[in-house]
Coordinates of C-alpha atoms in Angstrom, one line a residue:
X838 CA 81.9 -66.3 -106.4
X839 CA 79.8 -66.3 -103.8
X840 CA 81.1 -69.5 -102.3
X841 CA 84.8 -68.8 -102.1
X842 CA 83.6 -65.1 -100.3
X843 CA 81.5 -66.3 -98.0
X844 CA 84.5 -69.2 -97.3
X845 CA 87.5 -66.2 -96.8
X846 CA 85.1 -64.9 -94.3
X847 CA 84.5 -67.8 -92.7
X848 CA 87.9 -69.0 -92.5
X849 CA 89.2 -65.3 -91.3
X850 CA 86.5 -65.3 -88.3
X851 CA 87.6 -68.5 -87.3
X852 CA 91.3 -67.7 -87.6
X853 CA 91.3 -64.0 -85.6
X854 CA 89.2 -65.9 -83.6
X855 CA 91.8 -68.1 -82.4
X856 CA 94.5 -65.4 -82.8
X857 CA 93.0 -63.0 -81.1
X858 CA 91.0 -64.4 -78.0
X859 CA 87.1 -63.7 -80.3
X860 CA 88.6 -60.5 -80.3
X861 CA 88.3 -58.4 -84.3
X862 CA 89.8 -55.1 -84.7
X863 CA 88.9 -52.2 -87.1
X864 CA 90.9 -53.2 -89.2
X865 CA 90.2 -57.1 -89.7
X866 CA 86.6 -55.8 -90.1
X867 CA 87.4 -53.7 -93.0
X868 CA 89.3 -56.7 -94.7
X869 CA 86.5 -59.1 -94.2
X870 CA 83.8 -56.4 -95.0
X871 CA 85.9 -55.5 -98.4
X872 CA 85.6 -58.5 -100.0
X873 CA 82.2 -58.3 -99.9
X874 CA 81.9 -55.3 -101.8
X875 CA 81.7 -56.0 -105.8
X876 CA 79.5 -59.2 -104.4
X877 CA 76.4 -56.5 -103.4
X878 CA 77.1 -54.3 -106.2
X879 CA 76.9 -57.3 -109.0
X880 CA 74.1 -59.3 -107.0
X881 CA 71.6 -55.5 -107.5
X882 CA 72.8 -55.5 -111.0
X883 CA 71.9 -59.0 -112.0
X884 CA 68.8 -59.5 -109.6
X885 CA 65.8 -58.8 -111.6
X886 CA 63.0 -59.4 -109.3
X887 CA 59.7 -59.3 -111.3
X888 CA 57.4 -60.8 -108.6
X889 CA 57.8 -61.7 -105.0
X890 CA 59.4 -65.0 -106.1
X891 CA 63.1 -65.8 -105.6
X892 CA 64.4 -67.2 -108.2
X893 CA 65.7 -71.1 -108.4
X894 CA 69.9 -70.0 -108.6
X895 CA 69.9 -67.3 -106.0
X896 CA 69.1 -70.5 -103.9
X897 CA 71.1 -72.6 -105.7
X898 CA 74.3 -69.9 -104.5
X899 CA 73.5 -69.2 -101.3
X900 CA 72.9 -73.0 -100.8
X901 CA 76.8 -74.2 -102.4
X902 CA 77.9 -71.0 -100.6
X903 CA 77.0 -72.3 -97.3
X904 CA 78.0 -75.6 -98.0
X905 CA 81.8 -74.8 -100.0
X906 CA 82.4 -72.8 -96.7
X907 CA 81.6 -74.9 -94.1
X908 CA 84.3 -78.0 -96.4
X909 CA 86.8 -75.6 -96.5
X910 CA 86.4 -74.7 -93.3
X911 CA 86.7 -78.2 -91.6
X912 CA 89.3 -79.0 -94.9
X913 CA 91.5 -75.6 -93.0
X914 CA 90.7 -77.2 -89.7
X915 CA 91.9 -81.1 -90.0
X916 CA 94.6 -79.9 -92.0
X917 CA 96.4 -76.7 -91.5
X918 CA 99.3 -77.4 -92.9
X919 CA 100.8 -78.5 -96.7
X920 CA 103.4 -80.9 -95.5
X921 CA 100.1 -82.8 -93.7
X922 CA 97.7 -82.9 -97.4
X923 CA 98.9 -84.7 -100.0
X924 CA 97.5 -82.9 -102.9
X925 CA 97.4 -85.3 -105.5
X926 CA 95.3 -88.1 -103.7
X927 CA 92.8 -85.5 -102.0
X928 CA 92.1 -84.4 -105.7
X929 CA 92.0 -87.9 -106.8
X930 CA 89.4 -88.7 -104.2
X931 CA 87.3 -85.6 -105.1
X932 CA 87.2 -86.6 -108.8
X933 CA 86.5 -89.7 -107.9
X934 CA 83.1 -88.8 -105.0
X935 CA 82.0 -86.3 -107.2
X936 CA 82.1 -89.2 -110.3
X937 CA 80.0 -91.7 -108.3
X938 CA 77.6 -89.5 -106.2
X939 CA 77.0 -87.0 -108.5
X940 CA 76.9 -88.3 -112.2
X941 CA 74.3 -91.1 -111.5
X942 CA 72.2 -87.8 -111.0
X943 CA 72.5 -86.4 -114.6
X944 CA 69.8 -89.0 -116.3
X945 CA 68.1 -88.7 -114.3
X946 CA 67.7 -84.8 -114.9
X947 CA 67.9 -85.5 -118.6
X948 CA 64.5 -88.3 -118.5
X949 CA 62.5 -86.0 -115.8
X950 CA 63.7 -83.0 -118.1
X951 CA 64.7 -80.7 -116.4
X952 CA 68.0 -80.1 -118.1
X953 CA 68.5 -81.8 -122.0
X954 CA 72.0 -83.0 -122.3
X955 CA 73.3 -84.4 -125.4
X956 CA 76.9 -86.1 -126.2
X957 CA 79.1 -83.0 -127.0
X958 CA 81.2 -82.5 -130.3
X959 CA 84.8 -83.3 -130.6
X960 CA 85.3 -78.9 -130.7
X961 CA 83.7 -79.0 -127.5
X962 CA 85.0 -82.0 -125.6
X963 CA 88.0 -80.6 -126.8
X964 CA 87.0 -76.8 -125.5
X965 CA 86.3 -79.2 -122.0
X966 CA 89.3 -80.7 -121.4
X967 CA 90.9 -77.5 -121.5
X968 CA 89.2 -76.2 -119.2
X969 CA 88.6 -78.7 -117.2
X970 CA 92.8 -78.7 -116.6
X971 CA 93.3 -75.1 -116.3
X972 CA 90.5 -73.7 -114.9
X973 CA 89.4 -76.4 -112.8
X974 CA 92.6 -78.9 -111.6
X975 CA 95.4 -76.1 -112.1
X976 CA 93.7 -73.1 -111.0
X977 CA 92.0 -75.2 -107.6
X978 CA 95.6 -77.3 -106.5
X979 CA 97.4 -73.1 -107.1
X980 CA 94.2 -72.0 -105.1
X981 CA 94.3 -74.3 -102.0
X982 CA 98.1 -73.6 -102.5
X983 CA 98.9 -70.3 -102.1
X984 CA 96.0 -71.1 -98.8
X985 CA 98.8 -72.4 -97.3
X986 CA 101.7 -70.7 -98.4
X987 CA 100.2 -67.1 -97.0
X988 CA 96.8 -67.4 -95.3
X989 CA 93.2 -68.0 -96.5
X990 CA 92.1 -64.8 -96.7
X991 CA 95.3 -63.8 -99.5
X992 CA 94.8 -66.6 -101.6
X993 CA 90.4 -66.1 -101.7
X994 CA 90.5 -62.4 -101.9
X995 CA 92.9 -63.2 -104.8
X996 CA 90.6 -65.3 -107.0
X997 CA 87.3 -62.6 -106.5
X998 CA 89.9 -60.6 -108.8
X999 CA 88.7 -62.6 -111.9
X1000 CA 85.0 -60.6 -111.9
X1001 CA 87.5 -57.2 -112.4
X1002 CA 89.4 -58.3 -114.9
X1003 CA 86.9 -60.3 -116.8
X1004 CA 85.4 -57.0 -117.0
X1005 CA 88.2 -55.7 -118.7
X1006 CA 88.7 -58.3 -120.8
X1007 CA 85.3 -57.8 -122.4
X1008 CA 85.5 -54.1 -122.4
X1009 CA 88.9 -54.0 -124.5
X1010 CA 88.8 -57.5 -126.4
X1011 CA 84.5 -57.5 -126.7
X1012 CA 83.4 -53.4 -126.0
X1013 CA 80.9 -54.7 -123.3
X1014 CA 79.4 -51.7 -121.9
X1015 CA 78.5 -52.4 -117.9
X1016 CA 76.4 -50.4 -115.7
X1017 CA 77.7 -47.8 -113.0
X1018 CA 76.5 -49.9 -110.1
X1019 CA 79.6 -53.0 -111.3
X1020 CA 82.8 -49.9 -112.2
X1021 CA 81.8 -48.6 -108.3
X1022 CA 81.9 -51.8 -107.5
X1023 CA 85.2 -53.1 -108.5
X1024 CA 87.1 -49.7 -107.3
X1025 CA 86.8 -51.6 -103.7
X1026 CA 87.7 -54.5 -104.5
X1027 CA 91.2 -53.9 -106.6
X1028 CA 92.0 -51.4 -103.6
X1029 CA 91.1 -54.2 -100.7
X1030 CA 93.4 -56.6 -102.8
X1031 CA 96.4 -54.0 -102.2
X1032 CA 95.5 -53.4 -98.9
X1033 CA 95.2 -56.8 -97.9
X1034 CA 98.1 -57.3 -99.2
X1035 CA 100.4 -54.5 -96.8
X1036 CA 98.3 -54.8 -94.1
X1037 CA 99.3 -58.6 -94.0
X1038 CA 102.7 -57.5 -94.4
X1039 CA 102.4 -55.2 -91.7
X1040 CA 100.7 -57.2 -89.0
X1041 CA 101.0 -54.7 -86.0
X1042 CA 100.1 -52.0 -88.4
X1043 CA 96.3 -51.4 -88.2
X1044 CA 95.8 -47.9 -89.6
X1045 CA 92.2 -47.5 -89.6
X1046 CA 92.2 -47.7 -85.6
X1047 CA 95.2 -45.4 -85.7
X1048 CA 93.5 -42.7 -88.0
X1049 CA 90.5 -43.1 -85.9
X1050 CA 93.1 -42.3 -82.7
X1051 CA 94.1 -39.7 -84.0
X1052 CA 91.1 -37.8 -85.3
X1053 CA 90.1 -38.6 -81.3
X1054 CA 92.8 -36.7 -79.9
X1055 CA 92.1 -34.5 -81.9
X1056 CA 88.9 -33.4 -81.2
X1057 CA 89.5 -34.0 -77.7
X1058 CA 91.8 -31.1 -78.1
X1059 CA 90.2 -28.9 -79.5
X1060 CA 87.2 -29.3 -77.3
X1061 CA 89.2 -28.9 -74.0
X1062 CA 90.7 -25.0 -76.0
X1063 CA 87.5 -23.9 -76.3
X1064 CA 86.6 -25.3 -72.4

């Protein structure tokens, strides 16, 4: 999730810099900032540092976010429209390079005792196959297609809704209780998606800037009347 949000902010900043001569409006700044609200609250809730040592998982998450953002920004720069990409060949090469580069490292992790691997049974193999086809291939295909049909911000922000939606399912089906920080962070995440959808449709409308100008005019008139 951190990698997707990092990619979203990176691509959106690049697009705005190209379209507006490196100037960000208040509306765009709020759109980018709202993406990280829930991520910050989730990180604060899950992060439990018993010592001054940073957990290894945090380091891997940050590294993955940086690499994933660089990869997607480069892809969006090289392939600006969906007509210039063969999705079948693209994901085929992704799977091919993952197989020849990453898979050889799995036995080494088992040999050195860093991770223990064992062959899955038929039930686990079925679940892994379904998750790979639906949760990885199909979801990534629809997400990448959505990037080209709408914008990288909309596609990535819609994926970030998996956090509040997962919370809702856990509460409904499993009765899991979350802390107040998680609920507070879910509010701007849900509202930001609705706001971004409206603001993307009305690109020339900047409600935050209009509101600030209105408050400035009201304050200026009031001060002028007192004088």
